[in-house]
């Protein structure tokens, strides 16, 4: 009977080691094996930038100004702010940007960041979704740099890190 517990223990240790070391190592080796580079090109598909916010009245205006300064065709750029039922003036500030194309998607109740993002995803019209936090300042060419990778049909997602 004791050997069952020992097998379970060592199996658990093995899975933890694999998750933290084995899997990243396997991905690194796979990346070395794959020699084909991603084909990039200047493209302008419809993009939706989703900014998730909860009680961010002190920072949301700066984030929206930063997002509005992104170099990307305005006709192909949608900006959605997913408010997780903010109780401060965040929603009012976002609505003051409506004339500049910023849309508010508000959770009916406090449900968490992921739920607020999901509501925004459902409202999004872009082919490509870019998620950003209020505290993140994007370089002006961020969207263009992201979408260039999607010229390659084998690319399914792009990360900043």
PDB file of C-alpha atoms in Angstrom, residues 50-113:
ATOM      1  CA  UNK A  50      -9.677  46.190 -25.677  1.00  0.00           C
ATOM      2  CA  UNK A  51      -8.690  48.058 -22.521  1.00  0.00           C
ATOM      3  CA  UNK A  52      -9.959  46.553 -19.282  1.00  0.00           C
ATOM      4  CA  UNK A  53     -10.588  48.988 -16.435  1.00  0.00           C
ATOM      5  CA  UNK A  54     -11.944  49.015 -12.910  1.00  0.00           C
ATOM      6  CA  UNK A  55     -11.992  52.304 -11.001  1.00  0.00           C
ATOM      7  CA  UNK A  56      -9.236  53.843 -13.125  1.00  0.00           C
ATOM      8  CA  UNK A  57     -10.466  57.456 -13.200  1.00  0.00           C
ATOM      9  CA  UNK A  58      -6.973  58.793 -12.503  1.00  0.00           C
ATOM     10  CA  UNK A  59      -5.337  56.931 -15.416  1.00  0.00           C
ATOM     11  CA  UNK A  60      -7.985  56.152 -18.052  1.00  0.00           C
ATOM     12  CA  UNK A  61      -7.724  59.489 -19.898  1.00  0.00           C
ATOM     13  CA  UNK A  62      -3.957  59.063 -20.352  1.00  0.00           C
ATOM     14  CA  UNK A  63      -4.505  55.522 -21.622  1.00  0.00           C
ATOM     15  CA  UNK A  64      -7.135  56.650 -24.118  1.00  0.00           C
ATOM     16  CA  UNK A  65      -4.919  59.493 -25.348  1.00  0.00           C
ATOM     17  CA  UNK A  66      -2.078  57.000 -25.807  1.00  0.00           C
ATOM     18  CA  UNK A  67      -4.353  54.595 -27.689  1.00  0.00           C
ATOM     19  CA  UNK A  68      -5.768  57.335 -29.919  1.00  0.00           C
ATOM     20  CA  UNK A  69      -2.210  58.312 -30.935  1.00  0.00           C
ATOM     21  CA  UNK A  70      -1.433  54.845 -32.306  1.00  0.00           C
ATOM     22  CA  UNK A  71      -0.336  54.967 -35.937  1.00  0.00           C
ATOM     23  CA  UNK A  72      -2.935  52.804 -37.654  1.00  0.00           C
ATOM     24  CA  UNK A  73      -5.761  53.622 -40.088  1.00  0.00           C
ATOM     25  CA  UNK A  74      -8.600  55.042 -37.968  1.00  0.00           C
ATOM     26  CA  UNK A  75     -11.177  53.347 -40.196  1.00  0.00           C
ATOM     27  CA  UNK A  76      -9.669  49.971 -39.261  1.00  0.00           C
ATOM     28  CA  UNK A  77      -9.199  50.649 -35.529  1.00  0.00           C
ATOM     29  CA  UNK A  78     -11.883  50.134 -32.901  1.00  0.00           C
ATOM     30  CA  UNK A  79     -11.235  51.049 -29.258  1.00  0.00           C
ATOM     31  CA  UNK A  80     -13.322  49.369 -26.570  1.00  0.00           C
ATOM     32  CA  UNK A  81     -13.005  49.967 -22.840  1.00  0.00           C
ATOM     33  CA  UNK A  82     -14.308  47.042 -20.804  1.00  0.00           C
ATOM     34  CA  UNK A  83     -15.408  48.482 -17.472  1.00  0.00           C
ATOM     35  CA  UNK A  84     -15.878  45.936 -14.724  1.00  0.00           C
ATOM     36  CA  UNK A  85     -18.761  47.921 -13.186  1.00  0.00           C
ATOM     37  CA  UNK A  86     -16.520  50.794 -12.107  1.00  0.00           C
ATOM     38  CA  UNK A  87     -17.907  52.838  -9.219  1.00  0.00           C
ATOM     39  CA  UNK A  88     -15.820  55.977  -9.786  1.00  0.00           C
ATOM     40  CA  UNK A  89     -15.829  58.323 -12.806  1.00  0.00           C
ATOM     41  CA  UNK A  90     -14.066  55.874 -15.148  1.00  0.00           C
ATOM     42  CA  UNK A  91     -17.172  55.240 -17.257  1.00  0.00           C
ATOM     43  CA  UNK A  92     -17.993  58.963 -17.537  1.00  0.00           C
ATOM     44  CA  UNK A  93     -14.459  59.727 -18.702  1.00  0.00           C
ATOM     45  CA  UNK A  94     -14.613  56.936 -21.294  1.00  0.00           C
ATOM     46  CA  UNK A  95     -17.992  58.185 -22.550  1.00  0.00           C
ATOM     47  CA  UNK A  96     -16.507  61.664 -22.999  1.00  0.00           C
ATOM     48  CA  UNK A  97     -14.284  60.101 -25.691  1.00  0.00           C
ATOM     49  CA  UNK A  98     -17.241  58.689 -27.664  1.00  0.00           C
ATOM     50  CA  UNK A  99     -16.965  61.406 -30.314  1.00  0.00           C
ATOM     51  CA  UNK A 100     -13.395  60.229 -30.957  1.00  0.00           C
ATOM     52  CA  UNK A 101     -14.516  56.639 -31.544  1.00  0.00           C
ATOM     53  CA  UNK A 102     -14.007  55.139 -28.090  1.00  0.00           C
ATOM     54  CA  UNK A 103     -16.779  52.785 -26.972  1.00  0.00           C
ATOM     55  CA  UNK A 104     -17.658  51.682 -23.450  1.00  0.00           C
ATOM     56  CA  UNK A 105     -18.650  48.098 -22.683  1.00  0.00           C
ATOM     57  CA  UNK A 106     -19.808  47.982 -19.059  1.00  0.00           C
ATOM     58  CA  UNK A 107     -20.369  44.864 -16.978  1.00  0.00           C
ATOM     59  CA  UNK A 108     -23.797  44.909 -15.303  1.00  0.00           C
ATOM     60  CA  UNK A 109     -22.138  43.879 -12.046  1.00  0.00           C
ATOM     61  CA  UNK A 110     -18.613  43.324 -10.734  1.00  0.00           C
ATOM     62  CA  UNK A 111     -17.588  40.037 -12.374  1.00  0.00           C
ATOM     63  CA  UNK A 112     -13.802  40.282 -12.706  1.00  0.00           C
ATOM     64  CA  UNK A 113     -11.368  41.201 -15.447  1.00  0.00           C
TER      65      UNK A 113
END
